[in-house]
PDB file of C-alpha atoms in Angstrom:
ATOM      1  CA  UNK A   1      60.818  78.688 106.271  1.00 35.00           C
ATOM      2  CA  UNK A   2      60.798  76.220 103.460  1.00 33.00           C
ATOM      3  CA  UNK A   3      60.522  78.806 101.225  1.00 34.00           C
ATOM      4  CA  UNK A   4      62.925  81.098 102.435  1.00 35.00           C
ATOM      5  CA  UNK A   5      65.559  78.064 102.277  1.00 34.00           C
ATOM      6  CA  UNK A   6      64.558  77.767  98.430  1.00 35.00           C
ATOM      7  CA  UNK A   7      65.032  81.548  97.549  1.00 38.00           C
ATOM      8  CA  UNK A   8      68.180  81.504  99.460  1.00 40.00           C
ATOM      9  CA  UNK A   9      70.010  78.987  97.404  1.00 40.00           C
ATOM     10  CA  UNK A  10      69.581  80.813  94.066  1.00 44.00           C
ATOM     11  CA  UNK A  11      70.700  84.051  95.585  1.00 40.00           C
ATOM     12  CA  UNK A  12      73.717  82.742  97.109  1.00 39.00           C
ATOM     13  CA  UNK A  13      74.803  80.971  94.293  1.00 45.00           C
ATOM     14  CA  UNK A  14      74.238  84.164  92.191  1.00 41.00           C
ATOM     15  CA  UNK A  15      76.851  85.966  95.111  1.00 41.00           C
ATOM     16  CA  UNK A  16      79.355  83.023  94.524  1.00 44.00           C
ATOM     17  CA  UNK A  17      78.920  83.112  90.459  1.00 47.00           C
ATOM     18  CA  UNK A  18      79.262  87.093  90.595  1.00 50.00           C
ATOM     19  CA  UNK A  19      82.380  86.849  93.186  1.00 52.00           C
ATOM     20  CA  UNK A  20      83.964  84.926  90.584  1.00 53.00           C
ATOM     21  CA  UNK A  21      83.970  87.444  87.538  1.00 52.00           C
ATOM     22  CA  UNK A  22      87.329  89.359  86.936  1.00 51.00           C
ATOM     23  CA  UNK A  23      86.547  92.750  86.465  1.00 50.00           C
ATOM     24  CA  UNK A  24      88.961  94.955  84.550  1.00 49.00           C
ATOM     25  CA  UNK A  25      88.496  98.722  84.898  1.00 50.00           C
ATOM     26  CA  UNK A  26      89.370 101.254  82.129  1.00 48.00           C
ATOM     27  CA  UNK A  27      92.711 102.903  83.365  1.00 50.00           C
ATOM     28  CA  UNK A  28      93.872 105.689  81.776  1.00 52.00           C
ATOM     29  CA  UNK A  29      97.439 105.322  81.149  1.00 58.00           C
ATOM     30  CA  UNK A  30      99.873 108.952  81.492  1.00 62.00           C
ATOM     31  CA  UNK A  31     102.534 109.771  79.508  1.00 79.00           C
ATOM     32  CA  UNK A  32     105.535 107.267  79.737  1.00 86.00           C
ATOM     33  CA  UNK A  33     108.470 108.405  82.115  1.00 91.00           C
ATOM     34  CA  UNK A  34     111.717 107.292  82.283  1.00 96.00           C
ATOM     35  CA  UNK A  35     113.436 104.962  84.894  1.00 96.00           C
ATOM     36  CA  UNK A  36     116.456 104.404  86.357  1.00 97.00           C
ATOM     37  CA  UNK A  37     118.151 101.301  87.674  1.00 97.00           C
ATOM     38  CA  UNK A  38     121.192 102.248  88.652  1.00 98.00           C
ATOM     39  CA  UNK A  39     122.313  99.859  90.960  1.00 97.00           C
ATOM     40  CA  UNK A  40     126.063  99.231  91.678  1.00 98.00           C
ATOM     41  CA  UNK A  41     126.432  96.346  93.319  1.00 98.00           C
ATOM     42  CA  UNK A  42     130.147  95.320  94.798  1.00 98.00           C
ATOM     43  CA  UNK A  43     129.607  92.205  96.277  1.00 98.00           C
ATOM     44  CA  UNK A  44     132.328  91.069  98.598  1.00 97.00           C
ATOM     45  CA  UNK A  45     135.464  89.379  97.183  1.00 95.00           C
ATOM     46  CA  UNK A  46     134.738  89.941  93.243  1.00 97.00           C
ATOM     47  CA  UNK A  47     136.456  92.899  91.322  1.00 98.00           C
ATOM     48  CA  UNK A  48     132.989  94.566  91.242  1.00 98.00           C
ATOM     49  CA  UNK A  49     133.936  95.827  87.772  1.00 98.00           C
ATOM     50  CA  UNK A  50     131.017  94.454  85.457  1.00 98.00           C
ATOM     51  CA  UNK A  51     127.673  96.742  86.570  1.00 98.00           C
ATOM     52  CA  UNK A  52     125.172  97.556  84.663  1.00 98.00           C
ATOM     53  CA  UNK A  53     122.269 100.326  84.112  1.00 98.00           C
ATOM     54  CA  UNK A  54     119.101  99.593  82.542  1.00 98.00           C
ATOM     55  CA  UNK A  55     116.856 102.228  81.104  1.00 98.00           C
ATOM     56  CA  UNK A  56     112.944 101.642  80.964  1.00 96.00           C
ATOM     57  CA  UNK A  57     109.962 103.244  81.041  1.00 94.00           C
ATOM     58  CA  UNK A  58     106.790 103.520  82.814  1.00 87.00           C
ATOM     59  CA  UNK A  59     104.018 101.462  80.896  1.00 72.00           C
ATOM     60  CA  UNK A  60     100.663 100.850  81.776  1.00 53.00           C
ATOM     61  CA  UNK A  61      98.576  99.172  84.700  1.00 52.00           C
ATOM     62  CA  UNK A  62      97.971  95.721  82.816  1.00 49.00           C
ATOM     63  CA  UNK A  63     101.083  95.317  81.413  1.00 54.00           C
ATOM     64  CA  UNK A  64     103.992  93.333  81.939  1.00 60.00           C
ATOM     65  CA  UNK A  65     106.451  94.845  80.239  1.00 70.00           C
ATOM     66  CA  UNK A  66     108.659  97.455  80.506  1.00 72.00           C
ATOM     67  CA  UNK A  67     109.974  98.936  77.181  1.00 85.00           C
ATOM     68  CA  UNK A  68     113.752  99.254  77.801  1.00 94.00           C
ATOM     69  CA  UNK A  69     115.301 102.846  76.259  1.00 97.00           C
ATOM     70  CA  UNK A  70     117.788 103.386  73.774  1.00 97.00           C
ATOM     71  CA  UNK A  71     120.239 105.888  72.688  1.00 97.00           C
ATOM     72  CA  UNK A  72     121.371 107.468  75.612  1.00 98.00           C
ATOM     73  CA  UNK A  73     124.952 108.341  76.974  1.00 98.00           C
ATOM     74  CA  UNK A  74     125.733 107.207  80.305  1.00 98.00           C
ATOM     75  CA  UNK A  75     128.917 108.011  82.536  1.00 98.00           C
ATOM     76  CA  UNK A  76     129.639 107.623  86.206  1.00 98.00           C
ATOM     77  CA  UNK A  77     132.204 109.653  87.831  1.00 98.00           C
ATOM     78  CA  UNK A  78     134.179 109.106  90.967  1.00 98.00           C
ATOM     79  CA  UNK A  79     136.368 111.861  93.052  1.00 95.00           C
ATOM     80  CA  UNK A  80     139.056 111.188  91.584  1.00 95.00           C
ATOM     81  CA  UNK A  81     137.443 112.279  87.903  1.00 96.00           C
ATOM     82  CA  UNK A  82     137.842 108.958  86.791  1.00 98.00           C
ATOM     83  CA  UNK A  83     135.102 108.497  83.722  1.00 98.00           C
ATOM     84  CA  UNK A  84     133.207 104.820  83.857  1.00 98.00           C
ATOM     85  CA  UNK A  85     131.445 104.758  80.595  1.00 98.00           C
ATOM     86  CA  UNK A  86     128.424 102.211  80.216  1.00 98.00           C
ATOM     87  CA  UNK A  87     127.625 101.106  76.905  1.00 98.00           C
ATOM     88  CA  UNK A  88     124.210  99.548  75.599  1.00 98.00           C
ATOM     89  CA  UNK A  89     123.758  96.337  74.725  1.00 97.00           C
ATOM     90  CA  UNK A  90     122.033  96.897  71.071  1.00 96.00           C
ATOM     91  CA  UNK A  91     117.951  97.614  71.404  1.00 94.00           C
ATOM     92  CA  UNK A  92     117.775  96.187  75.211  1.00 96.00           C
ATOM     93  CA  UNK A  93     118.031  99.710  77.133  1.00 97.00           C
ATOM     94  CA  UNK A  94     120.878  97.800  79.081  1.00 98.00           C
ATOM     95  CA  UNK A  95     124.005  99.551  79.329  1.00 98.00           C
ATOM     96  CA  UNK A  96     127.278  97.851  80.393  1.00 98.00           C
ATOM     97  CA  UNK A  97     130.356  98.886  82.163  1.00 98.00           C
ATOM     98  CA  UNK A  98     133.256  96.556  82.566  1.00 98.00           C
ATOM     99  CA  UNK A  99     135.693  98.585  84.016  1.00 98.00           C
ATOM    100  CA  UNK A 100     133.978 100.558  86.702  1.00 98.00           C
ATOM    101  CA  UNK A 101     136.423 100.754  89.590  1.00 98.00           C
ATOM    102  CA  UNK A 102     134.566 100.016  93.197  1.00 98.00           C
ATOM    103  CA  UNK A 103     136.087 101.977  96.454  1.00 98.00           C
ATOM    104  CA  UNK A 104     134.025 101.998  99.789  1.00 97.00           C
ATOM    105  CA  UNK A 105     133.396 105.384 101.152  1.00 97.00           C
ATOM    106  CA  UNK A 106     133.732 107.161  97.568  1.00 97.00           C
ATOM    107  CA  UNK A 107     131.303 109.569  96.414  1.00 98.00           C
ATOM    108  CA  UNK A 108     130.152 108.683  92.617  1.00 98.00           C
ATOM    109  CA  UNK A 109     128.034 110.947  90.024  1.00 98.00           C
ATOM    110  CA  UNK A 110     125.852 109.701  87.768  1.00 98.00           C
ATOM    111  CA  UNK A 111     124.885 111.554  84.086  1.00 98.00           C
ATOM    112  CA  UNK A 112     122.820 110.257  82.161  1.00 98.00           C
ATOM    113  CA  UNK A 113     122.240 112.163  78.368  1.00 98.00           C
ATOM    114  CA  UNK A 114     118.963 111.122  76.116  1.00 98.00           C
ATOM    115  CA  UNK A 115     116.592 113.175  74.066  1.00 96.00           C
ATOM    116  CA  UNK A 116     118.599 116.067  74.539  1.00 97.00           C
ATOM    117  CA  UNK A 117     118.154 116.677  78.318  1.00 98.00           C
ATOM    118  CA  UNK A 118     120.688 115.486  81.067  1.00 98.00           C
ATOM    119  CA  UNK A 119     119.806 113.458  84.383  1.00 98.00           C
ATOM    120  CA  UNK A 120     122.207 113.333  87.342  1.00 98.00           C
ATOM    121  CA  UNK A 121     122.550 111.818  90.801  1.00 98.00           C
ATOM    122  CA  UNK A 122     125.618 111.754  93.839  1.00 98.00           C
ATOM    123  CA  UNK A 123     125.629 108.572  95.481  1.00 98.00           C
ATOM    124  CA  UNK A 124     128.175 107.252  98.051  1.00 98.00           C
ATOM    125  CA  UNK A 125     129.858 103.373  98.018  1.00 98.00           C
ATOM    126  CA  UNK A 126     128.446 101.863 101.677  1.00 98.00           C
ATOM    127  CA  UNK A 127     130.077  99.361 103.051  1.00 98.00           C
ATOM    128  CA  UNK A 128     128.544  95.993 104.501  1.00 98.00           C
ATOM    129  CA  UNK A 129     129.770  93.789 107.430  1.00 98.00           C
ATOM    130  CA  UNK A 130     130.231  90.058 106.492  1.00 98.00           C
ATOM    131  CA  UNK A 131     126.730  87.516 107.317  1.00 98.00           C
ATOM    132  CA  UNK A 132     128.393  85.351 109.922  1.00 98.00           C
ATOM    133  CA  UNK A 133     128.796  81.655 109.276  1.00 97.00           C
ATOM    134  CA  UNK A 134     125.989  80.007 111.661  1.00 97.00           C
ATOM    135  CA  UNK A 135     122.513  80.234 110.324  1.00 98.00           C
ATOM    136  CA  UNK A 136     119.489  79.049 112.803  1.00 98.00           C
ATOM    137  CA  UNK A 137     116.708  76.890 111.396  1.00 98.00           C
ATOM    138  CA  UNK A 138     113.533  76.393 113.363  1.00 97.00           C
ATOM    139  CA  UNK A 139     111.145  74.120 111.871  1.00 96.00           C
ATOM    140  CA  UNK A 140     108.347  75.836 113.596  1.00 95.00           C
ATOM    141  CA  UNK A 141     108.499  79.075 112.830  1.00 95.00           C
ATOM    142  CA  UNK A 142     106.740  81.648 111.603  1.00 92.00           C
ATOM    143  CA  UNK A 143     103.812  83.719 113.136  1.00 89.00           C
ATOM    144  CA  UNK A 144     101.229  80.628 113.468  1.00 91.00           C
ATOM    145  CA  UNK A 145     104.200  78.006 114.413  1.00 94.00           C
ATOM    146  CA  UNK A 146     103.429  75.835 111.142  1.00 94.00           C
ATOM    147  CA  UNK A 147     106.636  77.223 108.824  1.00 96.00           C
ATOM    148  CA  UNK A 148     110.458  76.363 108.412  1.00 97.00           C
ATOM    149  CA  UNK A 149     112.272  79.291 109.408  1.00 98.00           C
ATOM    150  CA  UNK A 150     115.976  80.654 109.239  1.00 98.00           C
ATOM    151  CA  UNK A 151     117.688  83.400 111.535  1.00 98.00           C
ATOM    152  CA  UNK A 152     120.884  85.036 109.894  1.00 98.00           C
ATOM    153  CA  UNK A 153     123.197  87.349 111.830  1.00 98.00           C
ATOM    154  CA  UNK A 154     125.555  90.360 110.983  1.00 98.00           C
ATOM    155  CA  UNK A 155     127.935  92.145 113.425  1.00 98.00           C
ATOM    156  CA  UNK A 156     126.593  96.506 113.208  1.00 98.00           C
ATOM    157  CA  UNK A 157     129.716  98.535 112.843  1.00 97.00           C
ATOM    158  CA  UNK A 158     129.396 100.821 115.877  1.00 97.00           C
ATOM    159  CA  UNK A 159     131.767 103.797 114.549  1.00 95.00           C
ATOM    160  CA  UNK A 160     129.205 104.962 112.532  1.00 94.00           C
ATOM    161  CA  UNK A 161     125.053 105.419 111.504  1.00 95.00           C
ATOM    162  CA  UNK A 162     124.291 102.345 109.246  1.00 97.00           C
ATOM    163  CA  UNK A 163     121.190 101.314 107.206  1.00 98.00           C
ATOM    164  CA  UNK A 164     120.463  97.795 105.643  1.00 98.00           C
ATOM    165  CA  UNK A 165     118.280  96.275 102.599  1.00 98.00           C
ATOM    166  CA  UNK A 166     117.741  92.719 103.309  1.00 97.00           C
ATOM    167  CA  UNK A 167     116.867  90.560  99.966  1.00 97.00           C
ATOM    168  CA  UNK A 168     115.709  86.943 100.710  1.00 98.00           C
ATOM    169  CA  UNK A 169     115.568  84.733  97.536  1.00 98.00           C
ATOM    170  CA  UNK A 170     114.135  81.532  97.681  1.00 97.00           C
ATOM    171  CA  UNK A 171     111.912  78.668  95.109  1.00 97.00           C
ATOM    172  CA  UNK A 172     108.289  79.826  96.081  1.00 96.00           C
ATOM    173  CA  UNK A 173     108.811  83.253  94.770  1.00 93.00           C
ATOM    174  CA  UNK A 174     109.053  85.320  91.591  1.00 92.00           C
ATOM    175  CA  UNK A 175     110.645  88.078  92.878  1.00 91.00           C
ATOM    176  CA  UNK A 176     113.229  88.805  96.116  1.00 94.00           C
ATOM    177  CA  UNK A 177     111.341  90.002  99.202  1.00 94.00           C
ATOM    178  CA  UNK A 178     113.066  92.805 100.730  1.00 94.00           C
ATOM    179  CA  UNK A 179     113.034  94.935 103.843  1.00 95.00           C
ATOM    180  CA  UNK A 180     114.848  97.548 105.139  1.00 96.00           C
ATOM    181  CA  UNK A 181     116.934  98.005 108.434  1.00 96.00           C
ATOM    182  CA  UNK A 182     118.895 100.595 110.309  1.00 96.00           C
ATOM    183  CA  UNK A 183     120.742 100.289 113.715  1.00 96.00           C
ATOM    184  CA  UNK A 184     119.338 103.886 115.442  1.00 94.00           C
ATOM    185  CA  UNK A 185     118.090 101.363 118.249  1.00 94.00           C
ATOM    186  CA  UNK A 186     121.277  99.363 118.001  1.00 95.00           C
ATOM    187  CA  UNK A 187     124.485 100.395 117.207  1.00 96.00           C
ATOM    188  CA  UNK A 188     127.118  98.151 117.669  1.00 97.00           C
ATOM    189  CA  UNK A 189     125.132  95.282 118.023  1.00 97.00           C
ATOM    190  CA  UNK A 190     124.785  91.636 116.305  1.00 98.00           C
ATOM    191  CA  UNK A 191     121.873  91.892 114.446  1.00 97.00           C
ATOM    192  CA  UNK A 192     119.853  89.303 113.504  1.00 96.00           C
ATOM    193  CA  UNK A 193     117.098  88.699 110.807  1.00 97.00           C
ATOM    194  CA  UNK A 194     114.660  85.806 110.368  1.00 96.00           C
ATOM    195  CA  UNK A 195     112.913  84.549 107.709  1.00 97.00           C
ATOM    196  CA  UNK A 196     109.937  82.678 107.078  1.00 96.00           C
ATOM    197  CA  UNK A 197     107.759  81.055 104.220  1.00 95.00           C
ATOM    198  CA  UNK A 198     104.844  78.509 104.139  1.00 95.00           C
ATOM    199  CA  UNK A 199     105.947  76.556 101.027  1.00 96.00           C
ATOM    200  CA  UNK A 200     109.861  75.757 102.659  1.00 97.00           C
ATOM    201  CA  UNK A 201     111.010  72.180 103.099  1.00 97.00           C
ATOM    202  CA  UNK A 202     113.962  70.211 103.407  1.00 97.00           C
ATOM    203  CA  UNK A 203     115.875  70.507 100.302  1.00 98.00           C
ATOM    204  CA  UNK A 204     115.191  74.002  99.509  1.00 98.00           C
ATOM    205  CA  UNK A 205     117.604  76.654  99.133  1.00 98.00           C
ATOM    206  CA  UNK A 206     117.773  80.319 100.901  1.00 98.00           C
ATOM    207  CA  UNK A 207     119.647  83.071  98.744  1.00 98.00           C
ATOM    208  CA  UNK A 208     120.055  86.078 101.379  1.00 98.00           C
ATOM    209  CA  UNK A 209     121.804  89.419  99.897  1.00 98.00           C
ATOM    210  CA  UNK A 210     122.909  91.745 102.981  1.00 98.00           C
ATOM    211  CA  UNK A 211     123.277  95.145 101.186  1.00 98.00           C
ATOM    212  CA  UNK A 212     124.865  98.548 102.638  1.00 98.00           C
ATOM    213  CA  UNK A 213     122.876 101.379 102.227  1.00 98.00           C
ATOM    214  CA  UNK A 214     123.270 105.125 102.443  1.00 97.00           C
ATOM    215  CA  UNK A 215     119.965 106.724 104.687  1.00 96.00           C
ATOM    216  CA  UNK A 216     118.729 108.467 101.303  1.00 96.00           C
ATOM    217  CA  UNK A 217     117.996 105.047  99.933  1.00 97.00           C
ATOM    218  CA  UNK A 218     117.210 103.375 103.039  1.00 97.00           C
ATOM    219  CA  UNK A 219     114.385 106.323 103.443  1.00 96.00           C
ATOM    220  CA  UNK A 220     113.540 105.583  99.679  1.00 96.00           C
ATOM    221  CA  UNK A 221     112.744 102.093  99.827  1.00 95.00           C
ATOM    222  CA  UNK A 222     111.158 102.691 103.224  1.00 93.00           C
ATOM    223  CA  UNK A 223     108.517 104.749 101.248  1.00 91.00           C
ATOM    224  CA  UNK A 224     108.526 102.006  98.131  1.00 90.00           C
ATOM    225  CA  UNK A 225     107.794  98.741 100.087  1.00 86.00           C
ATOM    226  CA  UNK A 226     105.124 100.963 101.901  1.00 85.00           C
ATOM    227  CA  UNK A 227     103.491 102.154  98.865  1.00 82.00           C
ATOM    228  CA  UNK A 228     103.351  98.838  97.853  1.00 71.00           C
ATOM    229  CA  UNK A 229     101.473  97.356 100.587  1.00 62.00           C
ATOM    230  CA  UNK A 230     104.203  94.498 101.502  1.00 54.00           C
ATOM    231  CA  UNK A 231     105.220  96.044 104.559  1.00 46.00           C
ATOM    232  CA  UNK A 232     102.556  93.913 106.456  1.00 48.00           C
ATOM    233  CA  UNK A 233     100.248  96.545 107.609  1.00 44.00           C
ATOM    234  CA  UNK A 234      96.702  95.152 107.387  1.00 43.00           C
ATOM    235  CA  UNK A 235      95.876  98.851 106.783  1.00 41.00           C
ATOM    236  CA  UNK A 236      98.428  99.921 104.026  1.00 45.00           C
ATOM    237  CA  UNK A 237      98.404 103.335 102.151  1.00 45.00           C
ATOM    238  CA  UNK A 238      96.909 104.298  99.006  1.00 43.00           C
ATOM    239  CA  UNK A 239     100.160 103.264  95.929  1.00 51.00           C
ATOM    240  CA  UNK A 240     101.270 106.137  94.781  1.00 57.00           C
ATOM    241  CA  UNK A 241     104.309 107.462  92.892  1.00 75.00           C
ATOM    242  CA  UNK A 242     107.821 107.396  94.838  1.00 87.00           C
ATOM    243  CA  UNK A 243     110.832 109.640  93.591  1.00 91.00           C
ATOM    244  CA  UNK A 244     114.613 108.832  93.420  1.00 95.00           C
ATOM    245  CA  UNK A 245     117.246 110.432  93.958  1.00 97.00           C
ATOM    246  CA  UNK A 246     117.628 111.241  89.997  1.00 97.00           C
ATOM    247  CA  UNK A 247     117.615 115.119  89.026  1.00 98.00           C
ATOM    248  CA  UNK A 248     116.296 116.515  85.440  1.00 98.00           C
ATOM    249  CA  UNK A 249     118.318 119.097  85.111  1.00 98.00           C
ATOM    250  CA  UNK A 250     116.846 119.965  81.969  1.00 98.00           C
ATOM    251  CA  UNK A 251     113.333 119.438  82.564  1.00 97.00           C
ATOM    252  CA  UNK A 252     112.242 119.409  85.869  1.00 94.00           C
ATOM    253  CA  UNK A 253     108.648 118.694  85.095  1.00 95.00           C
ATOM    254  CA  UNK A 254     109.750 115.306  82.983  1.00 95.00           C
ATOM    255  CA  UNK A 255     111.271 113.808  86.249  1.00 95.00           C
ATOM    256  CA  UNK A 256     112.536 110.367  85.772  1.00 96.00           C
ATOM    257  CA  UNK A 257     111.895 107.791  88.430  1.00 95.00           C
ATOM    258  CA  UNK A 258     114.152 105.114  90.010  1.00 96.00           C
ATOM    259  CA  UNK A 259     117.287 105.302  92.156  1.00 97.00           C
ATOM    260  CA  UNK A 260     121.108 105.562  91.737  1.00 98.00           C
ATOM    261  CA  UNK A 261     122.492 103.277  94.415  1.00 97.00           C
ATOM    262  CA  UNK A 262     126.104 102.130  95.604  1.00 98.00           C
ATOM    263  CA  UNK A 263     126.194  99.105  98.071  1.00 98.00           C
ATOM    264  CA  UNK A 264     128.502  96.776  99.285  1.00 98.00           C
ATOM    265  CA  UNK A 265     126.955  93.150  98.897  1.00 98.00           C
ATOM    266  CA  UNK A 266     127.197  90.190 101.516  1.00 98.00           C
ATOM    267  CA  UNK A 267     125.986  87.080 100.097  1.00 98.00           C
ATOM    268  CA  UNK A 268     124.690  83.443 102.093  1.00 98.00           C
ATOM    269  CA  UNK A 269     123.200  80.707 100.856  1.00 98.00           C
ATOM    270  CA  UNK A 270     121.461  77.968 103.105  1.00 98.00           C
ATOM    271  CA  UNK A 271     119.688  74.901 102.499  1.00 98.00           C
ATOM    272  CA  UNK A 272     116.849  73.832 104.512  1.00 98.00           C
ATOM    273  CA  UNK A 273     117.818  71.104 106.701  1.00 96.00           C
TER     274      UNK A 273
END
């Protein structure tokens, strides 16, 4: 037994040593492809008239950056034939608009020109109710009952089908989480959404976005935050590649990826208490 103790110590400290190496696999990397941000965001009570585009491309597994795209010509369209031109920014694949003209319920088209072929996407402007005024705060929250937590309403419009994107913002993390909603199970209703995070304490601040989304996107994202594995399913799906609603019209084999979205933007800010 003594022995087995003493052959046991310098194999399990081999494990621990080997557990520790970072092991970085030789990925190929394809062919860059292009993508789309094309988010126009109205939030409520501002003009709505500075958006923005930014053109990228796909890069490979290790790296973190995204080479932005120059040189293209980019126009959005509404019904009326009114002609929103965004303009790069020199060398930064970010192309302005400052006097794009925002109206709910409008359908919009999106063209975007570069290398010679010609992207497009229809999009519609969805509206958002307001986040109402009273936020909830439970200090212990969260799934084990050890985390500050905050419960946010907004009032479903019952007249028609809506779908949500829900973006929380807060100190402990790099990015916005987001999640997606839709009221098939209640129309009409208040919804509520609560939100939760180990790291929160008094003093902290809570950005919460409330965007309204058509179904296309809220189907789209449904797909992305699943691909990504951050839809809490211990058992998530193998990542793989999630299209847009953006159409080569040239090229259909040199498909570009991203989304061109329209949403009406409720905004809330709360400090843990």
């Amino acid at each position: 037994m003594k022995l087995l103790k003493i052959m046991l110590i310098p194999f399990v400290a081999l494990l621990v040593t080997g557990c520790e190496k970072v092991i970085t696999a030789d990925l190929k990397t394809a062919a860059p492809r292009l993508v789309v941000d094309a988010s126009i965001d109205w939030v409520k009570n501002t003009a709505g008239n500075e958006q923005k585009i930014v053109l990228s491309t796909t890069t490979g597994y290790y790296s973190s950056e995204f080479p932005g795209v120059s040189g293209a010509v980019i126009t959005v369209t509404n019904a009326e034939n009114s002609v929103f031109n965004f303009v790069e920014t020199p060398g930064t694949g970010q192309y302005i608009c400052n006097n794009f003209l925002p109206v709910i319920g409008q359908t919009y088209n999106l063209k975007i020109i570069l290398n010679g072929e010609t992207y497009t996407a229809t999009e519609t402007l969805t509206p958002v109710p307001k986040i109402e005024d009273n936020i909830d705060q439970n200090n212990k929250g969260g799934e084990a009952g050890d985390e500050m937590e905050i419960t946010f309403y907004y009032r479903d419009d019952a007249s028609r089908m809506n779908a949500y994107l829900n973006s929380i913002t807060q100190p402990y993390s790099v990015f916005p989480e987001l999640e997606v909603e839709d009221d098939e199970h209640t129309n009409g209703n208040l919804m509520q959404e609560s939100y939760s995070h180990e790291k929160l304490k008094a003093g902290d601040r809570v950005d919460i976005k409330l965007y309204g989304i058509s179904k296309n996107y809220y189907n789209y994202m449904f797909k992305l935050i699943v691909a990504s594995g951050n839809d809490g399913n211990p058992f998530p799906t193998i990542p793989s590649a999630v299209r847009g609603n953006i159409v080569n019209q040239t090229n259909s084999q040199n498909y570009a990826f991203g989304y061109f979205r329209l949403a009406e933007v409720a905004t809330k800010s709360y400090t843990i208490k």
